[in-house]
Short mmCIF file of C-alpha atoms and ligand atoms in Angstrom, two decimals:
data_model
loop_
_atom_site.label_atom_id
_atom_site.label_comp_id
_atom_site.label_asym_id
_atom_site.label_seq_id
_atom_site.Cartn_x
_atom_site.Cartn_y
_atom_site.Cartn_z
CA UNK A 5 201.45 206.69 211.97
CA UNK A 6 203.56 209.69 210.53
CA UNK A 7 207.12 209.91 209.43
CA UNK A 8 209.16 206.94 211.31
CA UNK A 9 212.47 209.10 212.85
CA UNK A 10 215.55 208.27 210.85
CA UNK A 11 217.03 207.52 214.64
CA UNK A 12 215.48 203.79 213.63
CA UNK A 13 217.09 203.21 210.13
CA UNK A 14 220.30 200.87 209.98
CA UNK A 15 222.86 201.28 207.59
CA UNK A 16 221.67 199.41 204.48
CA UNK A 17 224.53 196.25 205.13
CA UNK A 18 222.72 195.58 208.41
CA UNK A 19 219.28 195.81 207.15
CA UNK A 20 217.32 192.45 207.72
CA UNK A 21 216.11 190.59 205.31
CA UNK A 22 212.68 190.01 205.18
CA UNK A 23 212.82 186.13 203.71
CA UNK A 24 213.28 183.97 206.23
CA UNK A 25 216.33 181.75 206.67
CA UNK A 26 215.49 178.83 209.07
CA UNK A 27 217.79 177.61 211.57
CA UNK A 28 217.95 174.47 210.89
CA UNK A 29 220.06 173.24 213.40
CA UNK A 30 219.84 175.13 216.35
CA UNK A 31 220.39 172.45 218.99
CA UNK A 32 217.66 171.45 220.93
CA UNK A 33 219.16 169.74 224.51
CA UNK A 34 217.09 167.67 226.78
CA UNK A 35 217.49 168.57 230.47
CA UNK A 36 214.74 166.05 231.65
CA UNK A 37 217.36 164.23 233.16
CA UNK A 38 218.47 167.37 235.43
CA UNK A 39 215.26 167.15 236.71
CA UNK A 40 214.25 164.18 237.74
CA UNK A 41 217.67 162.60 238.85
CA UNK A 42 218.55 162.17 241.98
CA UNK A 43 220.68 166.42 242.21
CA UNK A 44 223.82 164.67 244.02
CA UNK A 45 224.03 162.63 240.88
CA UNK A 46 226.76 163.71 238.15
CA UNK A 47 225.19 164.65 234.59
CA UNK A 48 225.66 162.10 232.05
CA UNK A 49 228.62 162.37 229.45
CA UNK A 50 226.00 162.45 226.62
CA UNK A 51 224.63 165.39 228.02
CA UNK A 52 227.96 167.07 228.60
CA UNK A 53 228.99 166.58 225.52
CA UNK A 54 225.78 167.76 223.57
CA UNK A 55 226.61 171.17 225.78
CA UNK A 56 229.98 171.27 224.44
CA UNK A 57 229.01 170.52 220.82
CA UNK A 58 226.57 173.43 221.42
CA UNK A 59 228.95 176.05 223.00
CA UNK A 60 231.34 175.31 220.30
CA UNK A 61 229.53 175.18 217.26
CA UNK A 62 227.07 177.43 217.82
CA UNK A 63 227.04 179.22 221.05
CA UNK A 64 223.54 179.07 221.19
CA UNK A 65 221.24 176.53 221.78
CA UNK A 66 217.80 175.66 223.31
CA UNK A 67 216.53 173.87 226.37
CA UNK A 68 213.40 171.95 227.26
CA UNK A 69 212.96 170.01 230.25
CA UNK A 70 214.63 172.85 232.03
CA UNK A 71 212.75 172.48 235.45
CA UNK A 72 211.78 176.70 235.24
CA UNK A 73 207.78 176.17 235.98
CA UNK A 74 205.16 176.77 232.67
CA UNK A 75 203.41 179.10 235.16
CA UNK A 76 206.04 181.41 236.90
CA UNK A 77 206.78 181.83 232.63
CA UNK A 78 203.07 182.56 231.74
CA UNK A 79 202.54 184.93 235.14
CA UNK A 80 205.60 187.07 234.22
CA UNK A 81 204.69 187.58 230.65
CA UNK A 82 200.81 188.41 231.66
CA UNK A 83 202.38 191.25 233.86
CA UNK A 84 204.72 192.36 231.60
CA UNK A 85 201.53 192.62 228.85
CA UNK A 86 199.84 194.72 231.55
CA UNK A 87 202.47 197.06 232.16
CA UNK A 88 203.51 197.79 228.57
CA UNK A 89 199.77 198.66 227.47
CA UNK A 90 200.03 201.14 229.53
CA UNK A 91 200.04 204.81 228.39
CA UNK A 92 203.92 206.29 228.23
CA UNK A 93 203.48 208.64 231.20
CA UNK A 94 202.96 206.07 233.31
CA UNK A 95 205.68 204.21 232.15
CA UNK A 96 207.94 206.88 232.37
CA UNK A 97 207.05 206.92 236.09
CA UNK A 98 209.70 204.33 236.67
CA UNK A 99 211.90 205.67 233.58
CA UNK A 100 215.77 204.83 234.17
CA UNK A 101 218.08 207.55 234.14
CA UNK A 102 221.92 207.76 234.88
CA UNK A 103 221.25 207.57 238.62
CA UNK A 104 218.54 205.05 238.76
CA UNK A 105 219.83 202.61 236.18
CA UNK A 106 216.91 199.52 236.80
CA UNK A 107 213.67 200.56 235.44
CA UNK A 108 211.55 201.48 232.21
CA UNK A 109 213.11 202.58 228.93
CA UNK A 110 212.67 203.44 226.06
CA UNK A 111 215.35 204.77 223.97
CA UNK A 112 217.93 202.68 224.20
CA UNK A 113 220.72 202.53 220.81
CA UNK A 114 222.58 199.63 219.72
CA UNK A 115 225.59 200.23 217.87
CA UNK A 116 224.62 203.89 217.37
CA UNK A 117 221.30 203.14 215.50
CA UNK A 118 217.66 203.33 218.04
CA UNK A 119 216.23 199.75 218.44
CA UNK A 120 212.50 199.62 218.11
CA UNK A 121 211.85 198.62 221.22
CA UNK A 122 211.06 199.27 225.34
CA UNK A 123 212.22 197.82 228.10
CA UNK A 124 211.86 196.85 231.72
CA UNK A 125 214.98 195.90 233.54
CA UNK A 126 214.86 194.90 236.69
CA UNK A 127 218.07 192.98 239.09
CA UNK A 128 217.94 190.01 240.57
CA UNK A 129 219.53 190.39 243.97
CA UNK A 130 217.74 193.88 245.65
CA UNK A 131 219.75 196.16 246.62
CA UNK A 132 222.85 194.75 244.12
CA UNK A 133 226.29 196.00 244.93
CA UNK A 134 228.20 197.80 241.96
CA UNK A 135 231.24 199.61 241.51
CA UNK A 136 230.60 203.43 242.14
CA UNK A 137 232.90 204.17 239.43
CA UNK A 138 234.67 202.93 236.44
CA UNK A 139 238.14 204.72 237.26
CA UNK A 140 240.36 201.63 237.96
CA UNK A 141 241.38 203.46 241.10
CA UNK A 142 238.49 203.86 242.74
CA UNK A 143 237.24 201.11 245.10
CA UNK A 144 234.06 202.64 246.41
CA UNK A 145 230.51 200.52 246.53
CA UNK A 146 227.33 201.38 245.19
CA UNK A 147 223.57 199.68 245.51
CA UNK A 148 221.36 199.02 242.56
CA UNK A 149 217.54 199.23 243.98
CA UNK A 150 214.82 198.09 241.42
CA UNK A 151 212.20 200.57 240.76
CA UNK A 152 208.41 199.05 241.02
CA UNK A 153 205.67 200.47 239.10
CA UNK A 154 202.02 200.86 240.96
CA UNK A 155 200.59 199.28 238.03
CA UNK A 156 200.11 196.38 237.88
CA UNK A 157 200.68 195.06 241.27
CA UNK A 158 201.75 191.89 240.92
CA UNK A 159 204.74 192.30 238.55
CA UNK A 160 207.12 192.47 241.24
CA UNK A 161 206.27 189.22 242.76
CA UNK A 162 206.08 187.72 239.46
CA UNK A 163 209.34 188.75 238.61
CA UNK A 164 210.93 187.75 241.82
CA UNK A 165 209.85 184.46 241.20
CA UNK A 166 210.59 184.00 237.77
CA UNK A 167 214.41 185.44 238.71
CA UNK A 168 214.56 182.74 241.08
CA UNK A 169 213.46 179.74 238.97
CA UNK A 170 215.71 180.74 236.09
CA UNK A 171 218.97 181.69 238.23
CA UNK A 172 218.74 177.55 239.38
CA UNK A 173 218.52 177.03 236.03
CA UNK A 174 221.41 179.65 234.90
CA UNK A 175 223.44 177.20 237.57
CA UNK A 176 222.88 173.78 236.37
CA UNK A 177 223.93 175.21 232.77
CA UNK A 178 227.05 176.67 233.80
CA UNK A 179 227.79 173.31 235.88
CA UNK A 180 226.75 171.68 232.48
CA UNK A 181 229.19 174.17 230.35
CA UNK A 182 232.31 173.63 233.84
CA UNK A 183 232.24 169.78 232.97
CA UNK A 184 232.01 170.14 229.57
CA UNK A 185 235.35 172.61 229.88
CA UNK A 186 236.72 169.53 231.44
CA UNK A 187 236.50 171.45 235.06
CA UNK A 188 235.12 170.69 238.35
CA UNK A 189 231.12 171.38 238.26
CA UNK A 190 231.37 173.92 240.92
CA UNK A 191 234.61 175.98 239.29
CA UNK A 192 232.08 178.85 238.77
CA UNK A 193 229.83 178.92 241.37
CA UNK A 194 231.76 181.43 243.53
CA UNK A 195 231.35 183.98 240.83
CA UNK A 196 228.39 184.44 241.57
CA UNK A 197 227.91 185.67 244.79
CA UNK A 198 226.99 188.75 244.56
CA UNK A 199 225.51 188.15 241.21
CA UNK A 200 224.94 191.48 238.84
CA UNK A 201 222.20 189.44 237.03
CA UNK A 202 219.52 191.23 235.36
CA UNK A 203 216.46 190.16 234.17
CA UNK A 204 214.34 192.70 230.94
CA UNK A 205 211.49 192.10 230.03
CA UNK A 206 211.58 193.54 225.85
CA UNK A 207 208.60 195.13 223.94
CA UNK A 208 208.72 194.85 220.53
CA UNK A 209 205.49 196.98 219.41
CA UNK A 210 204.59 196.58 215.56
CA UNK A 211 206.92 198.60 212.63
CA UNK A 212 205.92 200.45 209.91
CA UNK A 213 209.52 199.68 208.66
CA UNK A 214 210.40 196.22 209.46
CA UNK A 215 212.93 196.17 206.27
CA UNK A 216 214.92 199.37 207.74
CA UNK A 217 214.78 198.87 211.47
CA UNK A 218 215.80 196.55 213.99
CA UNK A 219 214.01 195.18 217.49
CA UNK A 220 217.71 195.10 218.58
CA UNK A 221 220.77 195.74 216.67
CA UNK A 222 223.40 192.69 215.96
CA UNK A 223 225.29 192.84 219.49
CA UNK A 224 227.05 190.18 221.63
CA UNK A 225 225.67 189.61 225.65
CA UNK A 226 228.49 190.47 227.67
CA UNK A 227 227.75 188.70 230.72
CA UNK A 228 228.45 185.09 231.12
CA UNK A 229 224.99 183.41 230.39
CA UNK A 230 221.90 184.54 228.68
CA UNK A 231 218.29 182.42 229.31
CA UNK A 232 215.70 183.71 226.86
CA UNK A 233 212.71 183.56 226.94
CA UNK A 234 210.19 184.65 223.91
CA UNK A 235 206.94 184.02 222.83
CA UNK A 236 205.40 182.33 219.91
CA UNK A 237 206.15 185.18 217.14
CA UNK A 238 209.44 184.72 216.27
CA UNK A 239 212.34 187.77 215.50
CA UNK A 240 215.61 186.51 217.01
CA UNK A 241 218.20 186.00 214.44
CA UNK A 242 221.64 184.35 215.12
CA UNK A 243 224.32 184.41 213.44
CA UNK A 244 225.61 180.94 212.10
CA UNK A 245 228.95 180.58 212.71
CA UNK A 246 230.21 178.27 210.04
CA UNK A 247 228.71 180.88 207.04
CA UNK A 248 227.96 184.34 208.90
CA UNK A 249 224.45 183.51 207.42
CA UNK A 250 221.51 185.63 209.66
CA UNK A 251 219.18 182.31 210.69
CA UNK A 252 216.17 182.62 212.29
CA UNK A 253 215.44 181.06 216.01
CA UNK A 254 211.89 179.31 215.57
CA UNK A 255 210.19 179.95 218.78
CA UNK A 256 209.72 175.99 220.58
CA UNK A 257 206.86 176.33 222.93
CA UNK A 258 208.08 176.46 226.85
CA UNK A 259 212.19 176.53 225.81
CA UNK A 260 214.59 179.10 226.45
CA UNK A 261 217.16 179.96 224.78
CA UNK A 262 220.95 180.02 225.65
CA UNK A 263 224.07 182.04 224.41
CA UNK A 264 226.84 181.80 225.44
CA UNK A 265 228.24 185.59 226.42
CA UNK A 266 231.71 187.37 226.36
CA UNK A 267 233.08 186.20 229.77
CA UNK A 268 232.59 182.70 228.84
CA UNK A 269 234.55 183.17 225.45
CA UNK A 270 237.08 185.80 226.57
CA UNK A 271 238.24 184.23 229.80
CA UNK A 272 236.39 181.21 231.10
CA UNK A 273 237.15 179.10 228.24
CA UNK A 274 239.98 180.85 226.86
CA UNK A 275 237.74 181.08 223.53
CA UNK A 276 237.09 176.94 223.94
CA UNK A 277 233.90 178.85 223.43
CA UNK A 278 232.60 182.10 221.18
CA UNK A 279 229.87 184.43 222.47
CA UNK A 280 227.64 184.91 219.05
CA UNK A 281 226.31 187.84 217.21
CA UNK A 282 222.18 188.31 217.30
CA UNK A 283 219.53 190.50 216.64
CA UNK A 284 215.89 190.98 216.56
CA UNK A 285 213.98 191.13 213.63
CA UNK A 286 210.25 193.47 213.76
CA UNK A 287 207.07 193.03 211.78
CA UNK A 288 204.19 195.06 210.80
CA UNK A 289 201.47 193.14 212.46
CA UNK A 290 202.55 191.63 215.72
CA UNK A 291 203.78 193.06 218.91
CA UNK A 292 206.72 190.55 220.09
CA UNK A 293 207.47 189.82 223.97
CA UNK A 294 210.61 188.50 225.59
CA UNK A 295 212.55 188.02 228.73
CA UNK A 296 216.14 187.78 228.58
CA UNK A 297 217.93 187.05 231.81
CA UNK A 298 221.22 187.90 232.29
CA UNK A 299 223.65 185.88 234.73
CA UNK A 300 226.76 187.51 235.34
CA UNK A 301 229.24 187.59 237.99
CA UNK A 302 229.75 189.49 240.93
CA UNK A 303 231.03 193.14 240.28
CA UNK A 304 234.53 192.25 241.74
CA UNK A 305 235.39 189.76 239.47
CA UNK A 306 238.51 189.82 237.61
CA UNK A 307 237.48 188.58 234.67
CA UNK A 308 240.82 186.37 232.87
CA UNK A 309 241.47 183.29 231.40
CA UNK A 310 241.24 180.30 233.79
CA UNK A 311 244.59 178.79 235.21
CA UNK A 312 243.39 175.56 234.05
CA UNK A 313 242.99 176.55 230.48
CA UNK A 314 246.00 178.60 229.78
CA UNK A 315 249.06 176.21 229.01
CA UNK A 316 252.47 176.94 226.93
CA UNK A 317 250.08 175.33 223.72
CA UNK A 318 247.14 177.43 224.67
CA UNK A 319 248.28 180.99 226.36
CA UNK A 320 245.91 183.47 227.12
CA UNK A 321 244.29 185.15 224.87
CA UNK A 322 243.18 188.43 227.01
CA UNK A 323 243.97 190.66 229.86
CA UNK A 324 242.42 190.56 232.61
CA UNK A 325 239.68 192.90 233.27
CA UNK A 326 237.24 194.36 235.99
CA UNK A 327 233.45 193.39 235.57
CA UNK A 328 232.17 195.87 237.81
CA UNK A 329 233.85 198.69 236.07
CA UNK A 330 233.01 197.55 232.53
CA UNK A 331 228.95 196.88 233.42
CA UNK A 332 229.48 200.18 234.84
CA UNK A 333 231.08 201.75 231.94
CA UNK A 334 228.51 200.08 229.66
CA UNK A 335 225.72 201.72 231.60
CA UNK A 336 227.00 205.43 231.92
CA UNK A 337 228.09 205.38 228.34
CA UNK A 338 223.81 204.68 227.23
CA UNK A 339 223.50 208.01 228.37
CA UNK A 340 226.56 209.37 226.37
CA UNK A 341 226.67 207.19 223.69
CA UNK A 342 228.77 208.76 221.01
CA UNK A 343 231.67 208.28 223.61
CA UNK A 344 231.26 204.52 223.72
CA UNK A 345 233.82 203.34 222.33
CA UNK A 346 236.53 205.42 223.30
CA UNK A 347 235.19 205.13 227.13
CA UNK A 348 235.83 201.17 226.60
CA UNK A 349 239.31 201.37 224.95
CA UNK A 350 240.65 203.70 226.97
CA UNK A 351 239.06 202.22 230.45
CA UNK A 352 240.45 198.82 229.93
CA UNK A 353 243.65 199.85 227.96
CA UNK A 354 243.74 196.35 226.35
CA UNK A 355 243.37 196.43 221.90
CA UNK A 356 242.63 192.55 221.75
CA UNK A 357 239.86 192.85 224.69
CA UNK A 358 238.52 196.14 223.65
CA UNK A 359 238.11 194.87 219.77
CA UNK A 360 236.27 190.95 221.22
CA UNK A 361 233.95 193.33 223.49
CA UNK A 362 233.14 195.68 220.74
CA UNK A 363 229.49 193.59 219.92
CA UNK A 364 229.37 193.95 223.26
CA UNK A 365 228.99 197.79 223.58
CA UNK A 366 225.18 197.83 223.91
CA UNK A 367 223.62 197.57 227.43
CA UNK A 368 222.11 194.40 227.67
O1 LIG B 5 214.32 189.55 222.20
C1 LIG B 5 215.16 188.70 221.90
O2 LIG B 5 214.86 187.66 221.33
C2 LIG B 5 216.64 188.91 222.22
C3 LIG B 5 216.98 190.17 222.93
C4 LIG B 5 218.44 190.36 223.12
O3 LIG B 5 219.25 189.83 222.41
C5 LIG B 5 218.93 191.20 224.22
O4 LIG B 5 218.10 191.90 224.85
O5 LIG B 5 220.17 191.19 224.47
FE1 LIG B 6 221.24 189.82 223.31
#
């Protein structure tokens, strides 16, 4: 390999360190019950409050037990294999661009800086309705459509069915994080509608330059819920809230991971809650695969702190804001990224919001 672009490089304070720091700690929740209870029946306190302890101290934790099939995992990460050792050009057959934002890519910059990485994104509802816009004043509708790739055949249905499997788990984890709020399991349910989830599937090929570059740059998920799944070589770093210590998340065989993302902080639990920093560490040897999937709201959402939570003691602590016109804005601004961050400050014209999203700038 010749001379790595300087595109890659972070700024030396954000370089990772190469010495591991394990996460000890990390919780690790049991959703057996979930699973093979009777559904009508309510979730048991213990388990509610393990979710809260989670979401509070950490905003991240694990799952096992979750009910998501070891197959529909293992068919969607064969596929994704198979399409990603393909040669470029026939990648770039279903490359996203600013018109056709679901698809392959490879170029994408967090925080300024290119993360060594490609990507796959694909929706979960087909066609998903968007904002056509982010002017506040316009109210027109748009449609997402995936993009499928020839090769190989069977990633869309493998997809498809791994969407489906991990939205009913994306569910039972926000009725898990409602109680847990001390609000009625369904409160979020009709958020989600017309869901703008998104599931990627991430390609971390080997780097020359693990010590200067990152898989993905420190960021916060904006959405409301992320369910990751990664395989058995390990990169995702979190960052530990009680020291701002970078701690590695050990890869648990058939788990996924959760974080808790900015809607959740910002407005649905009135920052009960805090959506975490993370990024992904490369290596020199291994390729890496994962499969983050996304769970956010509808595009019409007004995204503010929930009646319930906001009290003379405990006001709000943001505005509220438009989902649909900040995914938007979050999309159109990968293509003119130098302009991020003025696009987002001026767009939602609120300081405190615009500073909490600012890990949020990448498109996740
Ligand atoms: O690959 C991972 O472990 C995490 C990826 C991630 O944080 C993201 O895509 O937002
Ligand atoms: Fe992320």
């Amino acid at each position: 390999m010749g001379e790595v672009d300087p595109a890659y490089f972070q700024q030396p304070e954000h370089r990772p360190k190469l010495e591991i720091v394990q996460a000890q700690g990390i919780p690790l929740i049991d959703l057996s019950e979930l699973t093979s209870n009777d559904p009508s029946q309510q979730p048991s306190e213990t388990l509610v409050e393990e979710i809260r302890n989670a979401c509070r101290d950490w905003g991240f934790f694990q799952v096992v037990n979750h009910g998501v099939p070891l197959e529909t995992r293992q068919r969607i990460m064969a596929a994704s294999k198979e399409f990603f050792a393909q040669p470029l050009d026939e990648k770039r057959k279903v490359r996203r661009d600013e018109k056709r934002v679901l698809g392959y890519y490879d170029t994408e910059h967090t925080k300024n800086v290119r993360d060594w990485k490609e990507v796959f994104d694909l929706t979960v509802e087909d066609p998903t309705f968007v904002t056509a816009s982010y002017h506040p004043d316009d109210q027109e509708v748009d449609e997402w459509h995936n993009q499928w790739p020839d090769f190989p055949p069977h990633l869309r249905g493998a997809c498809e069915e791994y969407a489906r499997a991990v939205e009913k788990l994306a569910f039972k984890l926000m009725e898990l994080i409602a109680l847990s709020l001390g609000l009625r399991a369904d409160r979020f349910e009709d958020f989600f509608k017309d869901q703008t989830s998104f599931v990627r599937l991430n390609h971390y090929p080997p780097c020359p330059v693990p010590h200067l570059a990152l898989g993905v740059g420190r960021h916060k998920d904006a959405g409301a819920l992320t369910v990751l799944a990664q395989d058995d070589v390990g990169g995702l770093e979190v960052k530990r809230k009680s020291d701002g210590q970078w701690v590695w998340a050990s890869p648990t065989p058939d788990a996924y991971i959760i974080n808790v993302g900015d809607i959740i902080q910002v407005v649905w639990s009135n920052e009960a809650y805090e959506s975490v920093e993370h990024r992904v560490m490369v290596n020199s040897e291994r390729e890496r695969f994962s499969i983050p999937f996304f769970f956010n709201p509808s595009h019409y959402t007004v995204v503010e702190p929930l009646e319930e939570l906001v009290s003379n003691e405990s006001p709000a602590k943001y505005k509220a804001y438009n989902w649909g016109k900040f995914l938007l804005t979050r999309k159109a601004s990968n293509f003119k990224k130098l302009d991020v961050e003025n696009i987002q400050i001026s767009h939602f014209r609120v300081p405190e919001l615009a500073d909490a999203l600012e890990g949020a700038l990448k498109l996740n």
